[in-house]
Coordinates of C-alpha atoms and ligand atoms in Angstrom, one line a residue:
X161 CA 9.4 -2.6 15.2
X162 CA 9.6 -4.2 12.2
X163 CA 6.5 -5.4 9.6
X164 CA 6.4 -8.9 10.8
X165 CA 5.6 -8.0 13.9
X166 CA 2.2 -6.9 12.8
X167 CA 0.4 -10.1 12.1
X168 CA 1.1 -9.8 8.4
X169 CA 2.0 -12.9 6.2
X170 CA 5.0 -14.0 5.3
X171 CA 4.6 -13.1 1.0
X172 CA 3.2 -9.0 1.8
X173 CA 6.4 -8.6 4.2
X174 CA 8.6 -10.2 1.2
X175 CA 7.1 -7.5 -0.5
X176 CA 7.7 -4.5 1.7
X177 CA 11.1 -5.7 2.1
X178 CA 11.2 -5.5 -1.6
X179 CA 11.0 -1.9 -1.7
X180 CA 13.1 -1.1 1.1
X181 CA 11.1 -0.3 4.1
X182 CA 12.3 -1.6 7.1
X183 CA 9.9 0.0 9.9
X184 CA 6.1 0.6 9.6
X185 CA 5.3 4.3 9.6
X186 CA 3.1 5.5 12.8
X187 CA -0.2 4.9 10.7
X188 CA 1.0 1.3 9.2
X189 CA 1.6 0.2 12.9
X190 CA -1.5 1.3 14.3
X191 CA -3.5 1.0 11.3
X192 CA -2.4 -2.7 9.8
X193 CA -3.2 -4.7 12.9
X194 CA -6.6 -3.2 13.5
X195 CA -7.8 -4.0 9.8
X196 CA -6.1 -7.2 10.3
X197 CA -8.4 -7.8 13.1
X198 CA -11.1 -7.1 10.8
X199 CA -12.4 -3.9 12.1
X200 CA -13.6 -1.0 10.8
X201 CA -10.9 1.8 11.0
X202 CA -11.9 5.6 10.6
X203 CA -8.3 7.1 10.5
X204 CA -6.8 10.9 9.7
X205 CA -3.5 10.7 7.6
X206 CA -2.1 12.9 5.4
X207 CA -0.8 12.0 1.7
X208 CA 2.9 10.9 2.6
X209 CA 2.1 9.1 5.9
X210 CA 2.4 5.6 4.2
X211 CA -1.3 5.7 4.2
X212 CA -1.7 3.7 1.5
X213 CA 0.6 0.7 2.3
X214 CA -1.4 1.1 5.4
X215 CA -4.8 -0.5 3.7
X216 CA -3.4 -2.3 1.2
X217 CA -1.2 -4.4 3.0
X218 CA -4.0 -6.0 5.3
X219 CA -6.3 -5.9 2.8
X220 CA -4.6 -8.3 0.8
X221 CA -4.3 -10.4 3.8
X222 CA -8.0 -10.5 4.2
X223 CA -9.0 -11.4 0.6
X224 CA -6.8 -14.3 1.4
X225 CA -6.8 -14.8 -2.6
X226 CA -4.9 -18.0 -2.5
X227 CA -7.2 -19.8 -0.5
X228 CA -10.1 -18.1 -1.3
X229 CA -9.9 -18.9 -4.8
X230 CA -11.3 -17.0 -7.9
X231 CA -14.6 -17.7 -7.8
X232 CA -16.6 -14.0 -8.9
X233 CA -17.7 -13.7 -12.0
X234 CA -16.6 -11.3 -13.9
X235 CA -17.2 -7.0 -12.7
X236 CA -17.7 -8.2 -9.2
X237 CA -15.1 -6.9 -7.0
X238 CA -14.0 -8.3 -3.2
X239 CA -12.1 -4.6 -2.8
X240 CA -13.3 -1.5 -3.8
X241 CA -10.8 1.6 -3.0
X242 CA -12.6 5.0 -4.0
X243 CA -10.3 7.5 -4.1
X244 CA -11.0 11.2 -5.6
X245 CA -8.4 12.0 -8.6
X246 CA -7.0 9.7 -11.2
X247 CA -3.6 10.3 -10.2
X248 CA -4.1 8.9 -6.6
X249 CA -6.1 6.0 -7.7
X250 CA -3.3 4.9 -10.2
X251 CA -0.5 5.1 -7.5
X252 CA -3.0 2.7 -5.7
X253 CA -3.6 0.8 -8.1
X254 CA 0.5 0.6 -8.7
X255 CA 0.7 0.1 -5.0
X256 CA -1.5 -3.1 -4.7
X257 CA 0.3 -4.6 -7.6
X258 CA 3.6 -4.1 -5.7
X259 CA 2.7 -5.1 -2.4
X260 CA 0.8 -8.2 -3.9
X261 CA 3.3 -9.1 -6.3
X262 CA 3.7 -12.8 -4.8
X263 CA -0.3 -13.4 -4.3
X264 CA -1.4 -12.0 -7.9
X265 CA -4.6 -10.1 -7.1
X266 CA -6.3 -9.2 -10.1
X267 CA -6.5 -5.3 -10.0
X268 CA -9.2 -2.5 -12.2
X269 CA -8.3 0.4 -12.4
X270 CA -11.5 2.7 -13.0
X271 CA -10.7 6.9 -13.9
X272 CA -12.8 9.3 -16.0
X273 CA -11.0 10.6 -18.7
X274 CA -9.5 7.6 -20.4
X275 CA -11.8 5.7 -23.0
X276 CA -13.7 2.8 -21.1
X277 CA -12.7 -0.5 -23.6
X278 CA -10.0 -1.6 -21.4
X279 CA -11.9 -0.6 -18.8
X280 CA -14.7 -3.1 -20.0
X281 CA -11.3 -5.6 -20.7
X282 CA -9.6 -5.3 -17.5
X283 CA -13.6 -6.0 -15.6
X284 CA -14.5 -8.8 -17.7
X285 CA -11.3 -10.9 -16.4
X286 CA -12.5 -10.7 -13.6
X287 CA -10.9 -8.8 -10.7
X288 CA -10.4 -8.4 -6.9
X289 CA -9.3 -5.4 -6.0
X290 CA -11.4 -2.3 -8.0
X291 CA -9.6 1.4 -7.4
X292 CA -11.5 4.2 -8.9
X293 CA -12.8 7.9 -8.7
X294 CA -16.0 8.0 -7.9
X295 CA -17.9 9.2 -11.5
X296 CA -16.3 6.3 -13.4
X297 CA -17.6 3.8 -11.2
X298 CA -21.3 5.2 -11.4
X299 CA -20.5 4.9 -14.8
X300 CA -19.8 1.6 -15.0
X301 CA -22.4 0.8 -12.8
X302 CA -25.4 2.0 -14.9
X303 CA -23.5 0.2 -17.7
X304 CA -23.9 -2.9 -15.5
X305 CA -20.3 -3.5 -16.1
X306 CA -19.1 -3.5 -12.2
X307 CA -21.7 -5.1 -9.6
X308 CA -20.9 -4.2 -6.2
X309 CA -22.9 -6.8 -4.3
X310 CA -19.9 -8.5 -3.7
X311 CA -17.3 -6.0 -1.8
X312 CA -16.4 -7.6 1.1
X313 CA -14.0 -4.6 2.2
X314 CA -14.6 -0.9 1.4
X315 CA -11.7 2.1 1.7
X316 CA -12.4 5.6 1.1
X317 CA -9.2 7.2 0.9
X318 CA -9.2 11.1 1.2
X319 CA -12.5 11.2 2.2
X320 CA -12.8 15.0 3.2
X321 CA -11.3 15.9 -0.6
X322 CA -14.0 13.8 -2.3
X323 CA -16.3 15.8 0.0
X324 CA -14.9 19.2 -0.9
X325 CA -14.9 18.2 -4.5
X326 CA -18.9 17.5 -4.1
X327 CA -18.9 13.3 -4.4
X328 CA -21.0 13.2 -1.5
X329 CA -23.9 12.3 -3.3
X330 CA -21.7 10.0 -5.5
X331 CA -20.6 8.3 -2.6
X332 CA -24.0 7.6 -0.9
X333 CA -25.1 6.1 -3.8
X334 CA -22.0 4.1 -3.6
X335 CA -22.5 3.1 -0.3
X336 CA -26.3 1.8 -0.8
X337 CA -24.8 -0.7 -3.6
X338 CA -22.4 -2.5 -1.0
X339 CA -23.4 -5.7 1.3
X340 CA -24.4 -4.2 4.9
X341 CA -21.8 -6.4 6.1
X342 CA -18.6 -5.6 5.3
X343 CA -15.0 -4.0 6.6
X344 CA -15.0 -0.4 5.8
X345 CA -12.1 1.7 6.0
X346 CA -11.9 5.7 6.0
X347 CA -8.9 7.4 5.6
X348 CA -9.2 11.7 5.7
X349 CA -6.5 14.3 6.2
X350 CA -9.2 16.1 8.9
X351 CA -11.9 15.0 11.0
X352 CA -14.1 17.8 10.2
X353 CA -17.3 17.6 11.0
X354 CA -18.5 16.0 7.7
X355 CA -16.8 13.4 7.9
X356 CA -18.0 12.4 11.2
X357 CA -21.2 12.6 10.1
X358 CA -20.5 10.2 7.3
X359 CA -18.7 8.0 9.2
X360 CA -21.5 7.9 11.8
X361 CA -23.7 7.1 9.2
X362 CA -22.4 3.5 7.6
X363 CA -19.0 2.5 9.9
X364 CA -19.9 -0.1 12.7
X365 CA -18.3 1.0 15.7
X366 CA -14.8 2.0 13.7
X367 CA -11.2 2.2 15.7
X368 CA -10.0 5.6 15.1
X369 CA -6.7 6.4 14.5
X370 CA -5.1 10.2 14.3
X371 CA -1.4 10.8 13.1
X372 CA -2.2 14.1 11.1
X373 CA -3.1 16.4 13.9
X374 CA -5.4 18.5 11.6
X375 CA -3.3 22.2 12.1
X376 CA 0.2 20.9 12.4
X377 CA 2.1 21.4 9.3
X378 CA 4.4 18.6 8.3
X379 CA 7.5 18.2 10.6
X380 CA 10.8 19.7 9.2
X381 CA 9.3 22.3 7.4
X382 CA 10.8 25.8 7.0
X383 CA 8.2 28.6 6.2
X384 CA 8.7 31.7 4.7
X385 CA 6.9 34.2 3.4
X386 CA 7.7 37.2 1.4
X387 CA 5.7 40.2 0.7
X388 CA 5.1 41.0 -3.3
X389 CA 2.8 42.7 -5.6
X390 CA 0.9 40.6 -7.2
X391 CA 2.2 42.0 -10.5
X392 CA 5.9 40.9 -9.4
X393 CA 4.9 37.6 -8.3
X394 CA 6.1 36.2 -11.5
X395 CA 9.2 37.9 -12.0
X396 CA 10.3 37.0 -8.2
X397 CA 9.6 33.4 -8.6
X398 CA 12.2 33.4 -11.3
X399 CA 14.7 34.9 -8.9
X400 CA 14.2 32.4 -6.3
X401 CA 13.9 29.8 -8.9
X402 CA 17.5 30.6 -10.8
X403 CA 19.4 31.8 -7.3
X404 CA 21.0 29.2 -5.7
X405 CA 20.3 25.5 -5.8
X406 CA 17.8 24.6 -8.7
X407 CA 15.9 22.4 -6.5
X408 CA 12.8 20.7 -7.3
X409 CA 9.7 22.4 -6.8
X410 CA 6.0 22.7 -6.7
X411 CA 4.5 25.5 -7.3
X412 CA 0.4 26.1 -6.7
X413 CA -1.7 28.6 -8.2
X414 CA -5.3 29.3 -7.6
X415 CA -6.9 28.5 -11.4
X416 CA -5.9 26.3 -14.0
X417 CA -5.4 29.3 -16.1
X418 CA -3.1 30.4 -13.4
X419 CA -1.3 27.5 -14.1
X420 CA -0.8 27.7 -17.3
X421 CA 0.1 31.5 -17.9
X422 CA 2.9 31.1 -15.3
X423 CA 3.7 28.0 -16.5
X424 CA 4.7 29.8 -20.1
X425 CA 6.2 32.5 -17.9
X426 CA 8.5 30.5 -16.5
X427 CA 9.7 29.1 -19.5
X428 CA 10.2 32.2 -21.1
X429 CA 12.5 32.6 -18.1
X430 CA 14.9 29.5 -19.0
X431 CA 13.0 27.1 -16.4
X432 CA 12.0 24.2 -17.3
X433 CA 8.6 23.5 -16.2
X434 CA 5.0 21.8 -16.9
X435 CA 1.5 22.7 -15.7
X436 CA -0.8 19.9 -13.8
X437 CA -4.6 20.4 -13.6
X438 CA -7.4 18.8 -14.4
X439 CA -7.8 20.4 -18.3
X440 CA -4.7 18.6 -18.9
X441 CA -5.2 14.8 -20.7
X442 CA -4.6 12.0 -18.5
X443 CA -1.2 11.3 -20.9
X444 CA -0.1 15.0 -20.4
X445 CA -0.6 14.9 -16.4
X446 CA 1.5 11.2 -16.3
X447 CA 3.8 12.8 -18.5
X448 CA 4.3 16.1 -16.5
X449 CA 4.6 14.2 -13.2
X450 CA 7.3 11.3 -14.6
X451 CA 9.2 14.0 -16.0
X452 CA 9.1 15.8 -12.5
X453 CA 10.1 12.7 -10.4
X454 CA 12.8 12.1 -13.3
X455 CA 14.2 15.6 -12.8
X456 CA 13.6 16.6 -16.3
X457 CA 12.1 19.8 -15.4
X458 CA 12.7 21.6 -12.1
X459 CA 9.1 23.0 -11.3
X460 CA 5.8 21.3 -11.3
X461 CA 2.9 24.1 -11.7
X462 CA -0.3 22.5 -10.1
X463 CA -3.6 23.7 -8.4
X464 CA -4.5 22.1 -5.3
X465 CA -6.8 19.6 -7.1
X466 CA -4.3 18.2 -9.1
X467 CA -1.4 17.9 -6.7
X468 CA -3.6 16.4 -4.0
X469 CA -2.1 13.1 -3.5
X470 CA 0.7 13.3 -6.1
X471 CA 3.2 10.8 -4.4
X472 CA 6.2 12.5 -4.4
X473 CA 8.7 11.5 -1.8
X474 CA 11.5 14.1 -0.6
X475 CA 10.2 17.1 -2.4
X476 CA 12.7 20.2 -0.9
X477 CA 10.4 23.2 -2.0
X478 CA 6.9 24.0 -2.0
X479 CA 5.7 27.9 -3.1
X480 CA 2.3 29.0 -2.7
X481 CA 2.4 31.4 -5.6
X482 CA -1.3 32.7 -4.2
X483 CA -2.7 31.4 -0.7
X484 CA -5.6 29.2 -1.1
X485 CA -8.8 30.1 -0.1
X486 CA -9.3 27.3 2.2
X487 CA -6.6 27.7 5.2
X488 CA -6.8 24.2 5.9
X489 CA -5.2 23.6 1.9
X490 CA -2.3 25.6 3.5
X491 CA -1.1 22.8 5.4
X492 CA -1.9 20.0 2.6
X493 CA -0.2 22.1 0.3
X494 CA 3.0 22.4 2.9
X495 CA 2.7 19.0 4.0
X496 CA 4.3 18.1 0.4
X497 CA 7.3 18.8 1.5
X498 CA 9.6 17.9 4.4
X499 CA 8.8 14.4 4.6
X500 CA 10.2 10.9 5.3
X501 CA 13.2 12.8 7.8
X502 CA 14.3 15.3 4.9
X503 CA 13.7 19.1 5.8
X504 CA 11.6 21.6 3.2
X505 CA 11.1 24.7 2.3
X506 CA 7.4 26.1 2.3
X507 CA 7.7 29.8 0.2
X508 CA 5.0 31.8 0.2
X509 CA 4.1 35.0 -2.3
X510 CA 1.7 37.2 -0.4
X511 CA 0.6 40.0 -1.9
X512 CA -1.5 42.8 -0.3
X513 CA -4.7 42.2 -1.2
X514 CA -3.9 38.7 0.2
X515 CA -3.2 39.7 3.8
X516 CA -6.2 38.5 4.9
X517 CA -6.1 35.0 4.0
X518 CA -2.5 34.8 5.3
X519 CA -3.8 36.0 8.5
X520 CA -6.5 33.0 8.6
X521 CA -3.8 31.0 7.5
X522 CA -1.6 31.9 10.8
X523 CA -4.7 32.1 12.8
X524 CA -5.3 28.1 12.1
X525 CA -1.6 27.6 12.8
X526 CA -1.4 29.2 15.7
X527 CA 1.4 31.7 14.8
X528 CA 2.9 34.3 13.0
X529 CA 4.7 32.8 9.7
X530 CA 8.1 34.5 9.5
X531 CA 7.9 37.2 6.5
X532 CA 10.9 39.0 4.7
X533 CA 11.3 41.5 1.7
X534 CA 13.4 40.0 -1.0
X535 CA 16.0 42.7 -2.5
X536 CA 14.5 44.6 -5.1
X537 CA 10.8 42.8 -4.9
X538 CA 9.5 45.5 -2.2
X539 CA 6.0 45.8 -2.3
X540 CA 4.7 49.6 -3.3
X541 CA 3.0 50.0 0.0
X542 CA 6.4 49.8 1.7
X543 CA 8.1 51.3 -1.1
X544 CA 5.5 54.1 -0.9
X545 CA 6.3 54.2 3.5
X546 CA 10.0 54.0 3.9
X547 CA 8.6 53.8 7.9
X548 CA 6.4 51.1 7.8
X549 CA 7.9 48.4 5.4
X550 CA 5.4 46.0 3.7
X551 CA 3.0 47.1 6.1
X552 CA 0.4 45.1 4.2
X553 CA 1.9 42.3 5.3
X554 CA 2.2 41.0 9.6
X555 CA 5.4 40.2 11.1
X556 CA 7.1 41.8 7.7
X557 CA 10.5 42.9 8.3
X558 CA 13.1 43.6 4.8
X559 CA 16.1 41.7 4.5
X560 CA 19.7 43.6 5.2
X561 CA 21.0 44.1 2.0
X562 CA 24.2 42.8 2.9
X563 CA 22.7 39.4 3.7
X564 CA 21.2 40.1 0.4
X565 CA 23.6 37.0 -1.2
X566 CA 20.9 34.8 -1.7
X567 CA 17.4 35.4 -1.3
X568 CA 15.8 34.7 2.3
X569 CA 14.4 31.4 0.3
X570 CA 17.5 30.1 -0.5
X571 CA 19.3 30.9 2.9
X572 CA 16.5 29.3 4.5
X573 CA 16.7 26.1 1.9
X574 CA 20.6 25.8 2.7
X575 CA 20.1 26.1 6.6
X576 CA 17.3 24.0 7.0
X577 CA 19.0 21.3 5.0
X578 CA 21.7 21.6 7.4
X579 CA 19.8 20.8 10.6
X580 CA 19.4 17.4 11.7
X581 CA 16.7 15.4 11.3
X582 CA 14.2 16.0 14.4
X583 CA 16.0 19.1 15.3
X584 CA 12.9 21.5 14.8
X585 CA 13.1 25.1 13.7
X586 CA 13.5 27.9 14.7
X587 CA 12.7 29.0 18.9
X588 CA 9.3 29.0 20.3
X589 CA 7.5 26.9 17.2
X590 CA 8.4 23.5 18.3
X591 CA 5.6 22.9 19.8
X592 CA 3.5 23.3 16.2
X593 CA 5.9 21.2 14.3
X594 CA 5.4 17.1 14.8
X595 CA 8.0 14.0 14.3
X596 CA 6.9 12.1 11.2
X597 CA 7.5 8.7 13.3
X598 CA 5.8 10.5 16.5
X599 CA 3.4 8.3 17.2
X600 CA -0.3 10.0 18.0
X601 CA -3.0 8.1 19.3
X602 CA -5.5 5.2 18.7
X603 CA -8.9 5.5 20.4
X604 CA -12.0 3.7 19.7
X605 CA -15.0 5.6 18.9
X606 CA -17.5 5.2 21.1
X607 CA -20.1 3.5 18.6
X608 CA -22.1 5.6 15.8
X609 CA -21.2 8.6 17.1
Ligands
AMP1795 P1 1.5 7.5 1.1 O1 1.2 8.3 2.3 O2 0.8 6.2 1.0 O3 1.3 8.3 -0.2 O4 3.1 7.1 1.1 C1 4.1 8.1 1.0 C2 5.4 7.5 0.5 O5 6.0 6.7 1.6 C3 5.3 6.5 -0.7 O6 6.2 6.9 -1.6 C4 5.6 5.2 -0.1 O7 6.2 4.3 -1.0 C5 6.5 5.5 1.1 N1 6.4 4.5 2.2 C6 5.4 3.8 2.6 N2 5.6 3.0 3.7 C7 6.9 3.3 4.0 C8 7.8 2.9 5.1 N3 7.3 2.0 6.0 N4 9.0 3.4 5.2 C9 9.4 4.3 4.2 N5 8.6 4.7 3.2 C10 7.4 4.3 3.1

């Protein structure tokens, strides 16, 4: 089906053309003709959905800037799009400026950690479509630089992280600055049970739309794991990091200090690498992620914070260098890879004292991830118990050494790129793993509910 099909006009589908799409993803086809219709949408997608062109598409339809006019003064926006990091509003931001490239909006760009003056510039030449993180904006607002009064459409994107991150409050206040009447869209990676509540609270009667099936990792993703101490963790990265093909990949740790000391590990190890957390300057973060995209260093060390909505398309390897606390970060962290039709490898470095978060983690996916002892990274328990190898560690089984070529990482990286598209993995897991153009469902919610 392609874009036109979907109500939009004639300059936004120049537009998407423009970049190369040809097909609306599963949430731009359920998602563009309800907002189109003017409705208000409630809708769980993941980072890497198409999420984004999702809203911004129809909601440059509906400003309608051309006829509309420019009529605002200054600071008041028709859009507001609240997102929770800097690095996610900016690809907004950058996306509303591609998709409207024929109808101009004017577009703000509102993110802590940057010095407000062209903040103050950008506002006071007026603008229609405001993107910012949540702080910022209450800043500008008790500077009485941004007057909300005139928002006409509303999109919280990544609403459950902006919860987990503690905006709540932020965002009620928000939310009592905007005109009762307006369009307000809420996009969220889960429908926890926060998020229903908030929804309940200020959506009228929203459509709700699901394409990220809240446990199922991303489709096309291999996942390993391999059983380490955590002392070793470092030193086996660098194995799987220099054996076999040097692909791109993102690596989380827990803490920004995490970040950091493996980060200068690595590089002590001949990889080239840069760290990405929230202690970093805005410049250092663009810089770290451009040079990432542009392949000038293989491996992006970020905590979950600061890769949370990093738009990287086609990313072959993900490695949870420590499991997250929160299981459901797992599958965000995952879902960065294996995207768009190209296969992935999730790696993941579990050492003993982590056992129990990997068996949450397998718990909420509904099976046992396949684990393997890479040659010469045994962890003492099983080194101690030549019986009961990595016994800290379910489903852990060593790798024959005379498969021992390249590590179970890379045999799994070269395989899986191998498979076709669609193909699924390995027996008995199909059922967890999801086609990125499977379409899910689209319900209405039955009122405030
Ligand atoms: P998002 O989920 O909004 O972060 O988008 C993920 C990536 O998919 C971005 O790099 C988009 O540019 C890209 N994308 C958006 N829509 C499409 C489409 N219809 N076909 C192919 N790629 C797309």
């Amino acid at each position: 089906m392609p874009f036109a099909t979907l109500g939009l006009a004639d300059d936004l589908v120049r537009a998407v053309a423009a970049q190369g799409y040809a097909t609306p993803t599963p949430i731009q086809a359920q998602a563009i003709p309800v907002i189109l219709a003017g409705r208000d949408l409630l809708a769980a997608a993941q980072t890497g959905t198409g999420k984004t062109a999702a809203f911004t598409l129809p909601l440059l339809q509906r400003l309608d800037i051309r006829r509309e006019g420019r009529l605002l003064p200054p600071g008041r926006p028709r859009a507001l799009v609240v997102t929770p990091t800097r690095e996610l509003a900016a690809q907004i931001a950058d996306s509303v400026r591609v998709y409207g490239r024929h109808l101009t909006p004017r577009i703000a760009l509102l993110v802590g950690g940057v010095s407000m003056k062209p903040q103050f510039d950008a506002l006071r030449r007026g603008v229609d479509v405001l993107v910012a993180t949540p702080g910022r904006l209450l800043d500008h607002i008790s500077q009485k630089t941004v007057n909300l009064s005139s928002v006409e459409i509303l999109v919280l994107d990544e609403a459950d992280r902006m919860l987990d991150l503690g905006f709540l409050p932020a965002i009620r206040r928000l939310l009592a600055l905007l005109p009762k009447r307006r369009q307000t869209l809420l996009f969220s990676a889960t429908f926890a049970e926060p998020i229903r509540q908030l929804s309940g609270d200020f959506m009228n009667d929203p459509a709700v739309i699901d394409v990220a099936p809240r446990n199922a990792p991303a489709d096309r993703v291999d996942q390993q794991v391999h059983p380490v101490d955590q002392d070793r963790k470092a030193a086996l990265l660098s194995h799987l990091l220099n054996a076999g093909e040097r692909d791109a990949t993102l690596v989380f740790t827990r803490t920004k200090h995490g970040a950091d000391r493996l980060s200068r590990q690595l590089e002590r190890d001949g990889i080239r690498t840069a760290a990405l957390h929230g202690n970093k300057s805005q410049a250092a973060r663009t810089r770290a992620l451009d040079d990432f995209k542009q392949g000038r260093i293989q491996v992006l060390v970020a905590t979950d914070i600061a890769a949370r909505g990093l738009d990287i398309v086609q990313l072959p390897r993900v490695v949870n260098y420590e499991l997250p606390h929160v299981p459901e970060d797992y599958v965000h962290r995952i879902g960065r890879t294996g995207r768009a039709g190209c296969t992935g490898l999730a790696v993941s470095l579990v050492s003993e004292d982590e056992a129990s978060r990997l068996h949450t983690i397998q718990r909420l996916l509904g099976r046992t991830l396949p684990s393997s002892v890479v040659e010469g990274f045994a962890p003492s328990t099983a080194r101690r118990s030549s019986t009961a190898p990595a016994s800290a560690v379910p489903g852990a089984r060593r790798h024959h050494p005379q498969r021992a070529g390249a590590s179970s990482g890379e045999r799994s990286a070269s395989s899986s790129s191998r498979r076709p598209a669609g193909s699924g993995g390995a027996a008995g897991d199909s059922a967890q793993r999801r086609n990125y153009h499977q379409t899910r469902r689209v319900t209405t919610a039955g009122g405030r509910s």
